[in-house]
Amino acid sequence: MAKIIVVTSGKGGVGKTTTSAAISSGLALRGHKTVVIDFDIGLRNLDIIMNCERRVVYDFVNVIHGEATLRQALIRDKRTENLFILPASQTRDKDVLTEEGVEKVLNDLAADGFEYIICDSPAGIEHGAFMALYFADMAIVVANPEVSSVRDSDRILGILQSKSRRAERGERVEECLLLTRYNPERVARGEMLGVDDVEEILATKLLGVIPESESVLKASNQGIPVIYDEESKAGQAYKDAVARLLGEEVEHRFLVVEHKGLFQRLFGRGV
Amino acid sequence: MSVNSNSTAEPMPTSPSFRLKGGLFPLTLLEVTHYERQVFEQDLRNKVAEAPAFFQQAPVIISLEQFIDQGAALPLAELQQLCRDYGLIPVALRCGDEAIKQQALSLGMALMPEGRVKADVIKAEEVVEPEAVVANEPAAVSAEQAQPIPSANKIITTPIRSGQQVYAAGGDLIVMASVSAGAEVLADGNIHIYGALRGRALAGVRGDTSARIFCQSLEAELISIAGNFKLDEDLKGEYWKKSIQAAMSDQTLSITPLI
């Protein structure tokens, strides 16, 4: 039985696509057949982040309209064998996503043996974001430790609780929080919201904290999800998050300021 | 034909086409003291002139509690027609003898039991004041039999998120979590928040100045009791982020600590 996980946030630019790419790669690396779907019709990014933009022939909308089969549209990831990508359309409008259409694609993917279906949501709370979260069993709400991002995440949590299909059936969507671009030094200086502050405001289980890292931009430019970068702290944090997703108990790392030794300060680089 | 109320029904295999829910609705009482056709009609005409906006399909309950001669033959059909001619719709009857009650039933009016009304009647001179009347859950027998009223108090156990609005009509609101910034909670009665209040809370929205707001941490954007409000700039005093109760005292909204 496939688990449908939506990666959403409300606010734009907080790291949804980065997270979708990293987490789906992480799950596939752990041996689970995973597909990641880009719901951002018209502003597709997932294919770029995963380095398959030149291999997009058919997309999500083609499948919904019956212009292509799922097999034709799914792109097999070159690095990890269990991983598939279903890209969005770049030329169409969000309105082409219908409830029935999306439901059928999700059911077909489940029937095809996928264990995890990651839905990369667009920003906002309009139709595209709504379609991405509607069928979810679980939601990873991504937020930056910053007031407007937290407020928007709160809003999306409210929508998940009241307008998702699970909510309509009287069940709950399993919610968890992923805090991204965390900078412990700025938190210590009082410039940034800390983990405890965000947890208190959102009252949601913490999946992980991803530290601010230059490796994320590098990864995006190269089209290699940051989880593959073994040296990157962000990559390691995503690995921990995947482990927690699979039910393991992992301590949260990178929450406090690291005291670098002299050698590291002279020769080490920020990762 | 017996009708099952939702609270006692077994789980149904398919979704029912309707539900019965208790509710509290403000309704005007037309208290008739004496009746004579010409006089009654003239009185109606005067009232319409005074408050024309009220007389637009307004539902009323005909009360004969103050009727001078209860036994007298009150031509209910005629009275009902006069009311309708002037924009009032009599929906139910209260008091009166058996004969009158029979007339009411044959006219399709419901029968309201006595003594079930909230004691909020303000007897101003010539003005018909609205009164809160409890709507009974209908059962197999006639509406004269009093049925247990479902509680109008609302209890919410999950956080109230930004953009959400919860209204406890006719009772208190109890929230066993926090109210986020950008969320709004309202109640006709009191509001109790077992958590932080970061959004807006409005108690006594129908004018009950005795309503209060209780919360474990005052971080509100706005609090209001019966329309008297304070914004966060006024609240950021000694009680900010503390456990407080807000109540009306001498016509002002005052904050005091909760022990």
Short mmCIF file of C-alpha atoms in Angstrom, two decimals:
data_model
loop_
_atom_site.label_atom_id
_atom_site.label_comp_id
_atom_site.label_asym_id
_atom_site.label_seq_id
_atom_site.Cartn_x
_atom_site.Cartn_y
_atom_site.Cartn_z
CA MET A 1 0.00 0.00 0.00
CA ALA A 2 1.65 3.23 -1.15
CA LYS A 3 2.18 6.07 1.29
CA ILE A 4 1.42 9.46 -0.22
CA ILE A 5 3.57 12.21 1.28
CA VAL A 6 3.09 15.86 0.35
CA VAL A 7 5.96 18.30 0.77
CA THR A 8 4.32 21.67 1.28
CA SER A 9 4.90 24.96 3.03
CA GLY A 10 2.59 27.80 2.06
CA LYS A 11 5.51 30.17 1.73
CA GLY A 12 7.61 30.06 -1.43
CA GLY A 13 11.33 29.50 -1.64
CA VAL A 14 11.77 27.71 1.68
CA GLY A 15 13.08 24.44 0.29
CA LYS A 16 10.17 22.26 -0.81
CA THR A 17 11.69 21.07 -4.06
CA THR A 18 15.14 20.66 -2.49
CA THR A 19 13.48 18.57 0.22
CA SER A 20 11.36 16.54 -2.21
CA ALA A 21 14.45 15.68 -4.24
CA ALA A 22 16.55 14.84 -1.17
CA ILE A 23 13.93 12.80 0.64
CA SER A 24 12.78 10.81 -2.38
CA SER A 25 16.42 10.04 -3.19
CA GLY A 26 17.05 9.06 0.40
CA LEU A 27 14.08 6.68 0.48
CA ALA A 28 15.14 5.11 -2.80
CA LEU A 29 18.72 4.69 -1.54
CA ARG A 30 17.27 2.78 1.40
CA GLY A 31 15.70 0.34 -1.05
CA HIS A 32 12.12 1.62 -1.30
CA LYS A 33 10.50 2.08 -4.72
CA THR A 34 9.79 5.80 -4.76
CA VAL A 35 8.27 8.28 -7.20
CA VAL A 36 8.38 12.05 -6.85
CA ILE A 37 5.73 14.14 -8.65
CA ASP A 38 6.09 17.82 -9.51
CA PHE A 39 2.73 19.57 -8.92
CA ASP A 40 4.02 23.01 -9.89
CA ILE A 41 2.38 23.25 -13.29
CA GLY A 42 3.88 26.04 -15.32
CA LEU A 43 6.84 26.65 -13.01
CA ARG A 44 8.44 23.25 -12.93
CA ASN A 45 11.72 22.92 -11.05
CA LEU A 46 11.92 19.33 -9.90
CA ASP A 47 13.30 18.13 -13.22
CA ILE A 48 16.14 20.66 -13.02
CA ILE A 49 17.02 19.79 -9.43
CA MET A 50 17.15 16.12 -10.36
CA ASN A 51 19.01 16.66 -13.59
CA CYS A 52 16.48 15.16 -15.95
CA GLU A 53 15.10 18.24 -17.68
CA ARG A 54 16.43 17.07 -21.02
CA ARG A 55 14.72 13.74 -20.68
CA VAL A 56 11.19 15.07 -20.24
CA VAL A 57 9.06 13.79 -23.10
CA TYR A 58 5.65 13.40 -21.47
CA ASP A 59 4.50 14.98 -18.22
CA PHE A 60 1.91 14.76 -15.43
CA VAL A 61 -0.71 16.64 -17.41
CA ASN A 62 -0.26 14.41 -20.48
CA VAL A 63 -0.99 11.42 -18.26
CA ILE A 64 -4.08 13.01 -16.74
CA HIS A 65 -5.43 13.83 -20.17
CA GLY A 66 -4.70 10.33 -21.43
CA GLU A 67 -2.23 11.60 -23.99
CA ALA A 68 0.47 9.35 -22.56
CA THR A 69 0.71 6.40 -20.23
CA LEU A 70 2.37 6.54 -16.87
CA ARG A 71 5.13 4.31 -18.15
CA GLN A 72 5.89 6.76 -20.92
CA ALA A 73 5.95 9.80 -18.66
CA LEU A 74 7.88 8.42 -15.68
CA ILE A 75 11.59 9.19 -15.82
CA ARG A 76 13.93 6.70 -14.27
CA ASP A 77 16.62 8.34 -12.15
CA LYS A 78 20.12 7.61 -13.42
CA ARG A 79 21.79 7.50 -10.03
CA THR A 80 19.38 5.40 -7.98
CA GLU A 81 17.51 2.46 -9.34
CA ASN A 82 14.37 2.64 -7.21
CA LEU A 83 13.69 6.26 -8.00
CA PHE A 84 11.31 7.71 -10.60
CA ILE A 85 10.26 11.26 -11.43
CA LEU A 86 6.95 12.46 -12.86
CA PRO A 87 7.59 15.98 -14.14
CA ALA A 88 5.06 18.79 -14.42
CA SER A 89 3.98 20.50 -17.58
CA GLN A 90 5.69 23.78 -18.30
CA THR A 91 3.22 25.10 -20.82
CA ARG A 92 -0.12 24.38 -19.24
CA ASP A 93 -2.13 25.96 -16.44
CA LYS A 94 -2.73 24.72 -12.88
CA ASP A 95 -6.44 24.37 -13.59
CA VAL A 96 -5.84 21.29 -15.72
CA LEU A 97 -5.28 19.33 -12.50
CA THR A 98 -8.57 17.71 -11.60
CA GLU A 99 -9.38 15.68 -8.52
CA GLU A 100 -10.35 12.64 -10.57
CA GLY A 101 -7.29 12.96 -12.79
CA VAL A 102 -4.86 13.21 -9.90
CA GLU A 103 -6.59 10.40 -8.01
CA LYS A 104 -6.29 8.07 -10.97
CA VAL A 105 -2.56 8.76 -11.39
CA LEU A 106 -1.96 8.12 -7.67
CA ASN A 107 -3.95 4.90 -7.77
CA ASP A 108 -2.08 3.71 -10.86
CA LEU A 109 1.26 4.45 -9.19
CA ALA A 110 0.22 2.51 -6.11
CA ALA A 111 -0.88 -0.39 -8.30
CA ASP A 112 2.52 -0.26 -10.00
CA GLY A 113 4.20 -1.18 -6.73
CA PHE A 114 5.47 2.18 -5.54
CA GLU A 115 5.95 2.31 -1.78
CA TYR A 116 6.33 6.07 -1.46
CA ILE A 117 4.74 8.77 -3.58
CA ILE A 118 6.22 12.19 -2.84
CA CYS A 119 4.15 15.14 -4.02
CA ASP A 120 6.22 18.30 -4.48
CA SER A 121 3.73 21.10 -3.91
CA PRO A 122 3.89 24.57 -5.41
CA ALA A 123 3.87 27.55 -3.08
CA GLY A 124 0.61 29.15 -2.00
CA ILE A 125 -2.75 27.81 -0.95
CA GLU A 126 -4.47 27.85 -4.31
CA HIS A 127 -5.50 25.04 -6.62
CA GLY A 128 -2.06 23.58 -7.35
CA ALA A 129 -1.09 23.37 -3.68
CA PHE A 130 -4.53 22.06 -2.82
CA MET A 131 -4.32 19.24 -5.36
CA ALA A 132 -0.89 18.27 -4.04
CA LEU A 133 -2.10 17.95 -0.46
CA TYR A 134 -5.62 16.65 -0.98
CA PHE A 135 -4.80 12.93 -1.20
CA ALA A 136 -1.89 12.92 1.23
CA ASP A 137 -1.51 10.39 4.03
CA MET A 138 1.36 12.36 5.45
CA ALA A 139 2.56 15.95 5.16
CA ILE A 140 6.07 17.30 5.55
CA VAL A 141 5.61 21.00 6.21
CA VAL A 142 8.76 22.88 5.31
CA ALA A 143 9.48 26.16 7.05
CA ASN A 144 12.34 28.59 7.48
CA PRO A 145 12.92 29.81 11.03
CA GLU A 146 11.39 33.13 10.12
CA VAL A 147 8.05 34.66 11.10
CA SER A 148 6.28 34.89 7.76
CA SER A 149 7.29 31.37 6.80
CA VAL A 150 6.06 30.01 10.12
CA ARG A 151 2.77 31.90 9.78
CA ASP A 152 2.21 30.49 6.29
CA SER A 153 3.05 26.99 7.50
CA ASP A 154 0.49 27.38 10.24
CA ARG A 155 -2.05 28.28 7.59
CA ILE A 156 -1.25 25.25 5.49
CA LEU A 157 -1.50 23.02 8.57
CA GLY A 158 -5.01 24.38 9.09
CA ILE A 159 -5.90 23.56 5.51
CA LEU A 160 -4.50 20.04 5.86
CA GLN A 161 -6.65 19.50 8.93
CA SER A 162 -9.84 20.75 7.39
CA LYS A 163 -9.78 20.36 3.61
CA SER A 164 -7.79 17.24 2.84
CA ARG A 165 -9.58 14.05 1.88
CA ARG A 166 -8.58 12.46 5.15
CA ALA A 167 -10.10 15.40 7.00
CA GLU A 168 -13.33 14.99 5.05
CA ARG A 169 -13.41 11.38 6.19
CA GLY A 170 -12.81 12.30 9.80
CA GLU A 171 -9.24 10.98 9.76
CA ARG A 172 -6.02 12.91 10.21
CA VAL A 173 -3.13 13.61 7.90
CA GLU A 174 0.09 12.74 9.71
CA GLU A 175 1.88 16.09 9.98
CA CYS A 176 5.52 16.78 10.63
CA LEU A 177 7.73 19.80 10.42
CA LEU A 178 11.03 20.21 8.58
CA LEU A 179 12.92 23.33 9.52
CA THR A 180 15.31 24.43 6.78
CA ARG A 181 18.10 27.04 6.47
CA TYR A 182 18.72 26.86 10.17
CA ASN A 183 21.65 28.91 11.41
CA PRO A 184 22.55 28.21 15.07
CA GLU A 185 24.82 31.25 15.29
CA ARG A 186 22.03 33.61 14.34
CA VAL A 187 19.69 31.84 16.72
CA ALA A 188 22.23 32.31 19.52
CA ARG A 189 22.42 36.02 18.67
CA GLY A 190 18.65 36.26 18.86
CA GLU A 191 18.29 37.16 15.18
CA MET A 192 16.54 33.98 14.16
CA LEU A 193 13.72 31.88 15.61
CA GLY A 194 15.01 28.81 17.39
CA VAL A 195 13.70 25.27 17.04
CA ASP A 196 11.84 25.51 20.34
CA ASP A 197 10.09 28.72 19.29
CA VAL A 198 8.92 27.23 16.02
CA GLU A 199 7.82 24.00 17.67
CA GLU A 200 5.80 25.96 20.20
CA ILE A 201 4.06 28.06 17.59
CA LEU A 202 3.30 25.21 15.24
CA ALA A 203 2.75 22.41 17.77
CA THR A 204 3.81 19.82 15.22
CA LYS A 205 6.21 16.88 15.47
CA LEU A 206 9.72 17.79 14.24
CA LEU A 207 11.00 15.60 11.41
CA GLY A 208 14.33 17.36 11.10
CA VAL A 209 16.38 20.53 11.06
CA ILE A 210 18.42 21.23 7.93
CA PRO A 211 21.22 23.72 8.53
CA GLU A 212 21.93 26.57 6.15
CA SER A 213 24.55 25.29 3.77
CA GLU A 214 26.31 26.43 0.62
CA SER A 215 26.17 22.90 -0.65
CA VAL A 216 22.43 23.27 -1.35
CA LEU A 217 22.98 25.84 -4.10
CA LYS A 218 25.80 23.78 -5.52
CA ALA A 219 23.62 20.69 -5.56
CA SER A 220 20.82 22.51 -7.31
CA ASN A 221 23.13 23.85 -9.99
CA GLN A 222 24.64 20.45 -10.61
CA GLY A 223 21.33 18.66 -10.56
CA ILE A 224 22.49 16.31 -7.81
CA PRO A 225 20.16 16.27 -4.77
CA VAL A 226 22.14 17.43 -1.74
CA ILE A 227 21.66 14.13 0.08
CA TYR A 228 24.34 12.61 -2.16
CA ASP A 229 26.91 15.08 -0.84
CA GLU A 230 28.42 13.11 2.05
CA GLU A 231 30.39 16.03 3.40
CA SER A 232 27.54 18.49 3.40
CA LYS A 233 25.82 19.09 6.73
CA ALA A 234 22.56 19.66 4.93
CA GLY A 235 22.96 16.35 3.15
CA GLN A 236 23.64 14.56 6.41
CA ALA A 237 20.66 16.22 8.04
CA TYR A 238 18.43 15.04 5.21
CA LYS A 239 19.79 11.51 5.69
CA ASP A 240 18.81 11.72 9.36
CA ALA A 241 15.34 12.96 8.37
CA VAL A 242 14.82 10.01 6.02
CA ALA A 243 15.85 7.67 8.82
CA ARG A 244 13.28 9.24 11.14
CA LEU A 245 10.68 8.96 8.41
CA LEU A 246 11.37 5.22 8.34
CA GLY A 247 10.76 5.03 12.07
CA GLU A 248 14.30 5.19 13.44
CA GLU A 249 15.19 7.32 16.43
CA VAL A 250 17.92 9.72 15.42
CA GLU A 251 19.26 12.61 17.47
CA HIS A 252 18.91 16.05 15.93
CA ARG A 253 22.28 17.36 14.79
CA PHE A 254 23.57 20.81 13.79
CA LEU A 255 21.33 22.61 16.27
CA VAL A 256 24.05 24.28 18.25
CA VAL A 257 27.00 26.41 17.35
CA GLU A 258 30.03 24.29 16.66
CA HIS A 259 33.25 25.43 18.22
CA LYS A 260 35.88 25.08 15.57
CA GLY A 261 39.42 24.31 16.52
CA LEU A 262 42.24 26.56 15.28
CA PHE A 263 43.14 24.20 12.45
CA GLN A 264 39.60 24.11 11.18
CA ARG A 265 39.27 27.86 11.32
CA LEU A 266 42.46 28.33 9.34
CA PHE A 267 41.96 25.65 6.75
CA GLY A 268 38.42 24.41 6.97
CA ARG A 269 35.72 25.55 4.62
CA GLY A 270 32.06 26.09 5.41
CA VAL A 271 30.09 23.12 4.25
CA MET B 1 -43.24 8.38 12.02
CA SER B 2 -40.32 8.40 14.35
CA VAL B 3 -37.28 10.42 13.52
CA ASN B 4 -33.90 9.50 14.90
CA SER B 5 -31.70 12.30 16.11
CA ASN B 6 -28.09 12.00 15.15
CA SER B 7 -26.79 11.56 18.66
CA THR B 8 -28.64 8.31 19.29
CA ALA B 9 -28.62 6.73 15.85
CA GLU B 10 -26.57 3.64 15.10
CA PRO B 11 -23.86 4.22 12.51
CA MET B 12 -25.70 4.35 9.20
CA PRO B 13 -24.40 2.47 6.18
CA THR B 14 -25.04 5.41 3.85
CA SER B 15 -25.04 9.12 4.65
CA PRO B 16 -28.51 10.38 5.65
CA SER B 17 -30.19 13.15 3.69
CA PHE B 18 -30.57 15.38 6.73
CA ARG B 19 -29.40 15.78 10.31
CA LEU B 20 -31.16 17.11 13.34
CA LYS B 21 -29.15 19.54 15.37
CA GLY B 22 -30.07 21.68 18.31
CA GLY B 23 -29.63 25.36 17.84
CA LEU B 24 -30.38 28.63 19.54
CA PHE B 25 -32.07 31.23 17.42
CA PRO B 26 -33.19 34.72 18.41
CA LEU B 27 -36.90 35.00 17.83
CA THR B 28 -39.38 37.75 18.55
CA LEU B 29 -42.32 37.15 20.82
CA LEU B 30 -45.58 38.82 19.90
CA GLU B 31 -47.29 39.08 23.25
CA VAL B 32 -50.97 39.64 22.74
CA THR B 33 -52.70 41.31 25.68
CA HIS B 34 -56.14 41.80 24.19
CA TYR B 35 -57.59 41.39 20.76
CA GLU B 36 -60.07 43.31 18.74
CA ARG B 37 -59.62 43.29 15.00
CA GLN B 38 -59.59 47.00 14.19
CA VAL B 39 -57.44 47.90 17.17
CA PHE B 40 -54.97 45.10 16.48
CA GLU B 41 -54.63 46.10 12.87
CA GLN B 42 -54.08 49.73 13.79
CA ASP B 43 -51.46 48.75 16.34
CA LEU B 44 -49.70 46.71 13.69
CA ARG B 45 -49.79 49.61 11.28
CA ASN B 46 -48.25 51.90 13.90
CA LYS B 47 -45.51 49.43 14.60
CA VAL B 48 -44.66 49.02 10.93
CA ALA B 49 -44.34 52.77 10.63
CA GLU B 50 -41.94 52.78 13.58
CA ALA B 51 -39.71 49.96 12.44
CA PRO B 52 -40.41 49.01 8.85
CA ALA B 53 -37.20 47.02 8.42
CA PHE B 54 -38.28 44.56 11.08
CA PHE B 55 -41.51 43.68 9.33
CA GLN B 56 -39.99 41.80 6.43
CA GLN B 57 -40.89 38.13 6.73
CA ALA B 58 -39.96 38.23 10.38
CA PRO B 59 -40.79 34.99 12.17
CA VAL B 60 -42.65 35.54 15.44
CA ILE B 61 -44.05 33.44 18.23
CA ILE B 62 -47.56 34.38 19.32
CA SER B 63 -47.63 34.41 23.08
CA LEU B 64 -50.81 34.49 25.05
CA GLU B 65 -49.09 34.54 28.42
CA GLN B 66 -50.24 38.08 29.04
CA PHE B 67 -53.63 37.63 27.42
CA ILE B 68 -56.28 39.11 29.67
CA ASP B 69 -59.03 36.65 29.15
CA GLN B 70 -57.37 33.33 28.36
CA GLY B 71 -60.62 31.53 27.92
CA ALA B 72 -62.03 33.97 25.40
CA ALA B 73 -62.35 32.87 21.83
CA LEU B 74 -59.35 34.34 20.14
CA PRO B 75 -59.75 34.06 16.36
CA LEU B 76 -56.26 32.79 15.78
CA ALA B 77 -56.63 32.42 12.04
CA GLU B 78 -57.69 36.03 11.71
CA LEU B 79 -54.81 37.21 13.90
CA GLN B 80 -52.36 35.13 11.94
CA GLN B 81 -53.61 36.56 8.65
CA LEU B 82 -53.33 40.12 9.92
CA CYS B 83 -49.77 39.46 10.97
CA ARG B 84 -48.90 38.04 7.60
CA ASP B 85 -50.48 41.00 5.85
CA TYR B 86 -48.05 43.20 7.69
CA GLY B 87 -44.92 41.12 7.15
CA LEU B 88 -44.87 39.00 10.28
CA ILE B 89 -44.94 35.24 10.06
CA PRO B 90 -46.33 33.54 13.16
CA VAL B 91 -44.53 30.22 13.42
CA ALA B 92 -45.55 29.03 16.86
CA LEU B 93 -47.92 29.60 19.71
CA ARG B 94 -47.21 29.72 23.41
CA CYS B 95 -49.81 29.48 26.12
CA GLY B 96 -53.54 29.61 25.66
CA ASP B 97 -56.15 27.00 26.33
CA GLU B 98 -56.74 23.73 24.55
CA ALA B 99 -59.12 25.23 22.01
CA ILE B 100 -56.58 27.80 20.94
CA LYS B 101 -53.87 25.14 20.76
CA GLN B 102 -56.06 23.09 18.47
CA GLN B 103 -56.54 26.11 16.25
CA ALA B 104 -52.79 26.61 16.15
CA LEU B 105 -52.19 23.02 15.11
CA SER B 106 -54.72 23.16 12.36
CA LEU B 107 -53.11 26.37 11.12
CA GLY B 108 -49.80 24.60 10.94
CA MET B 109 -48.24 26.51 13.83
CA ALA B 110 -45.92 24.77 16.25
CA LEU B 111 -46.61 24.75 19.96
CA MET B 112 -43.92 26.18 22.20
CA PRO B 113 -43.79 24.96 25.77
CA GLU B 114 -43.70 27.54 28.49
CA GLY B 115 -40.84 28.20 30.82
CA ARG B 116 -38.13 27.16 28.35
CA VAL B 117 -37.18 30.67 27.44
CA LYS B 118 -34.00 32.36 28.64
CA ALA B 119 -34.95 35.08 31.12
CA ASP B 120 -33.59 37.88 29.02
CA VAL B 121 -36.79 39.72 28.23
CA ILE B 122 -36.32 43.45 28.41
CA LYS B 123 -39.79 44.92 28.67
CA ALA B 124 -39.20 48.23 26.97
CA GLU B 125 -42.30 50.25 26.35
CA GLU B 126 -43.66 49.84 22.88
CA VAL B 127 -40.85 47.79 21.44
CA VAL B 128 -41.03 44.10 20.73
CA GLU B 129 -37.75 42.69 22.01
CA PRO B 130 -36.11 39.59 20.55
CA GLU B 131 -35.79 36.65 22.92
CA ALA B 132 -33.60 33.59 22.63
CA VAL B 133 -35.75 30.50 22.26
CA VAL B 134 -34.41 26.99 22.42
CA ALA B 135 -35.18 24.85 19.38
CA ASN B 136 -36.23 21.39 20.52
CA GLU B 137 -35.11 18.19 18.87
CA PRO B 138 -38.40 16.78 17.54
CA ALA B 139 -39.33 13.28 18.68
CA ALA B 140 -42.09 10.89 17.76
CA VAL B 141 -44.77 12.70 19.72
CA SER B 142 -45.94 16.30 19.67
CA ALA B 143 -43.61 19.20 20.29
CA GLU B 144 -45.18 19.81 23.70
CA GLN B 145 -42.96 17.18 25.24
CA ALA B 146 -39.69 18.81 26.29
CA GLN B 147 -36.63 17.09 24.87
CA PRO B 148 -33.09 17.32 26.30
CA ILE B 149 -31.22 20.19 24.69
CA PRO B 150 -27.78 19.39 23.27
CA SER B 151 -25.12 21.55 24.93
CA ALA B 152 -24.28 24.69 23.01
CA ASN B 153 -20.75 24.67 24.43
CA LYS B 154 -17.99 23.80 21.99
CA ILE B 155 -14.82 21.96 22.89
CA ILE B 156 -11.89 21.96 20.47
CA THR B 157 -8.86 19.83 21.23
CA THR B 158 -6.55 20.66 18.34
CA PRO B 159 -4.71 23.94 17.74
CA ILE B 160 -6.67 26.60 15.93
CA ARG B 161 -4.52 27.55 12.98
CA SER B 162 -3.97 30.84 11.19
CA GLY B 163 -6.91 31.67 8.96
CA GLN B 164 -9.37 29.47 10.85
CA GLN B 165 -12.40 30.82 12.63
CA VAL B 166 -14.43 29.01 15.27
CA TYR B 167 -17.75 30.27 16.63
CA ALA B 168 -19.55 28.75 19.60
CA ALA B 169 -23.12 29.91 19.10
CA GLY B 170 -25.25 30.03 22.21
CA GLY B 171 -22.58 28.86 24.60
CA ASP B 172 -18.96 28.77 25.69
CA LEU B 173 -15.92 27.89 23.66
CA ILE B 174 -13.24 25.72 25.22
CA VAL B 175 -9.96 25.29 23.35
CA MET B 176 -7.54 22.71 24.70
CA ALA B 177 -4.59 23.94 22.64
CA SER B 178 -3.26 27.25 21.41
CA VAL B 179 -4.90 29.74 19.11
CA SER B 180 -2.41 30.80 16.42
CA ALA B 181 -1.79 34.32 15.21
CA GLY B 182 -4.19 35.04 12.39
CA ALA B 183 -6.89 32.79 13.85
CA GLU B 184 -10.18 33.98 15.32
CA VAL B 185 -12.33 32.46 18.07
CA LEU B 186 -15.79 33.73 18.95
CA ALA B 187 -18.49 32.75 21.41
CA ASP B 188 -21.82 34.02 22.63
CA GLY B 189 -20.62 33.02 26.08
CA ASN B 190 -17.16 32.67 27.60
CA ILE B 191 -13.95 31.64 25.93
CA HIS B 192 -11.50 29.36 27.73
CA ILE B 193 -8.12 28.70 26.16
CA TYR B 194 -5.88 26.08 27.75
CA GLY B 195 -2.89 27.31 25.84
CA ALA B 196 -1.57 30.49 24.31
CA LEU B 197 -3.90 33.04 22.75
CA ARG B 198 -2.00 34.54 19.84
CA GLY B 199 -4.92 35.39 17.59
CA ARG B 200 -8.20 37.18 18.20
CA ALA B 201 -10.81 36.24 20.81
CA LEU B 202 -14.28 37.74 20.92
CA ALA B 203 -16.59 36.71 23.73
CA GLY B 204 -20.20 37.68 24.34
CA VAL B 205 -20.65 38.53 20.69
CA ARG B 206 -24.42 38.84 21.02
CA GLY B 207 -24.07 41.46 23.70
CA ASP B 208 -23.53 39.46 26.88
CA THR B 209 -21.29 41.75 28.92
CA SER B 210 -20.88 39.16 31.63
CA ALA B 211 -18.86 36.96 29.28
CA ARG B 212 -15.21 36.41 30.05
CA ILE B 213 -12.06 35.28 28.32
CA PHE B 214 -9.59 32.97 30.06
CA CYS B 215 -6.20 31.98 28.67
CA GLN B 216 -2.92 30.57 29.89
CA SER B 217 -0.72 32.95 27.95
CA LEU B 218 -1.91 36.33 26.73
CA GLU B 219 -0.25 37.06 23.37
CA ALA B 220 -3.40 38.16 21.60
CA GLU B 221 -3.84 40.39 18.58
CA LEU B 222 -7.23 41.47 19.91
CA ILE B 223 -9.63 40.56 22.69
CA SER B 224 -13.20 41.71 22.89
CA ILE B 225 -16.19 41.27 25.20
CA ALA B 226 -19.56 42.29 23.84
CA GLY B 227 -17.90 44.66 21.41
CA ASN B 228 -15.51 46.30 23.86
CA PHE B 229 -12.07 45.48 22.59
CA LYS B 230 -8.38 45.91 23.29
CA LEU B 231 -5.56 45.52 20.79
CA ASP B 232 -2.17 43.97 21.42
CA GLU B 233 -0.54 47.35 22.01
CA ASP B 234 -2.89 47.87 24.98
CA LEU B 235 -2.35 44.34 26.20
CA LYS B 236 1.45 44.41 26.21
CA GLY B 237 1.59 45.44 29.82
CA GLU B 238 2.36 43.50 32.95
CA TYR B 239 0.06 40.63 31.96
CA TRP B 240 1.56 39.90 28.57
CA LYS B 241 2.30 36.17 28.18
CA LYS B 242 0.74 35.49 31.57
CA SER B 243 -2.26 33.48 32.65
CA ILE B 244 -5.18 35.88 32.72
CA GLN B 245 -8.88 36.42 32.66
CA ALA B 246 -10.50 39.33 30.87
CA ALA B 247 -13.86 40.67 32.04
CA MET B 248 -15.98 43.76 31.87
CA SER B 249 -15.72 45.85 34.97
CA ASP B 250 -17.43 49.22 35.19
CA GLN B 251 -17.91 49.37 31.46
CA THR B 252 -14.22 48.80 30.73
CA LEU B 253 -12.44 45.68 29.62
CA SER B 254 -10.06 44.72 32.38
CA ILE B 255 -7.37 42.07 32.65
CA THR B 256 -6.64 40.27 35.87
CA PRO B 257 -4.29 37.40 36.61
CA LEU B 258 -5.54 33.87 36.92
CA ILE B 259 -4.21 32.13 39.97
#
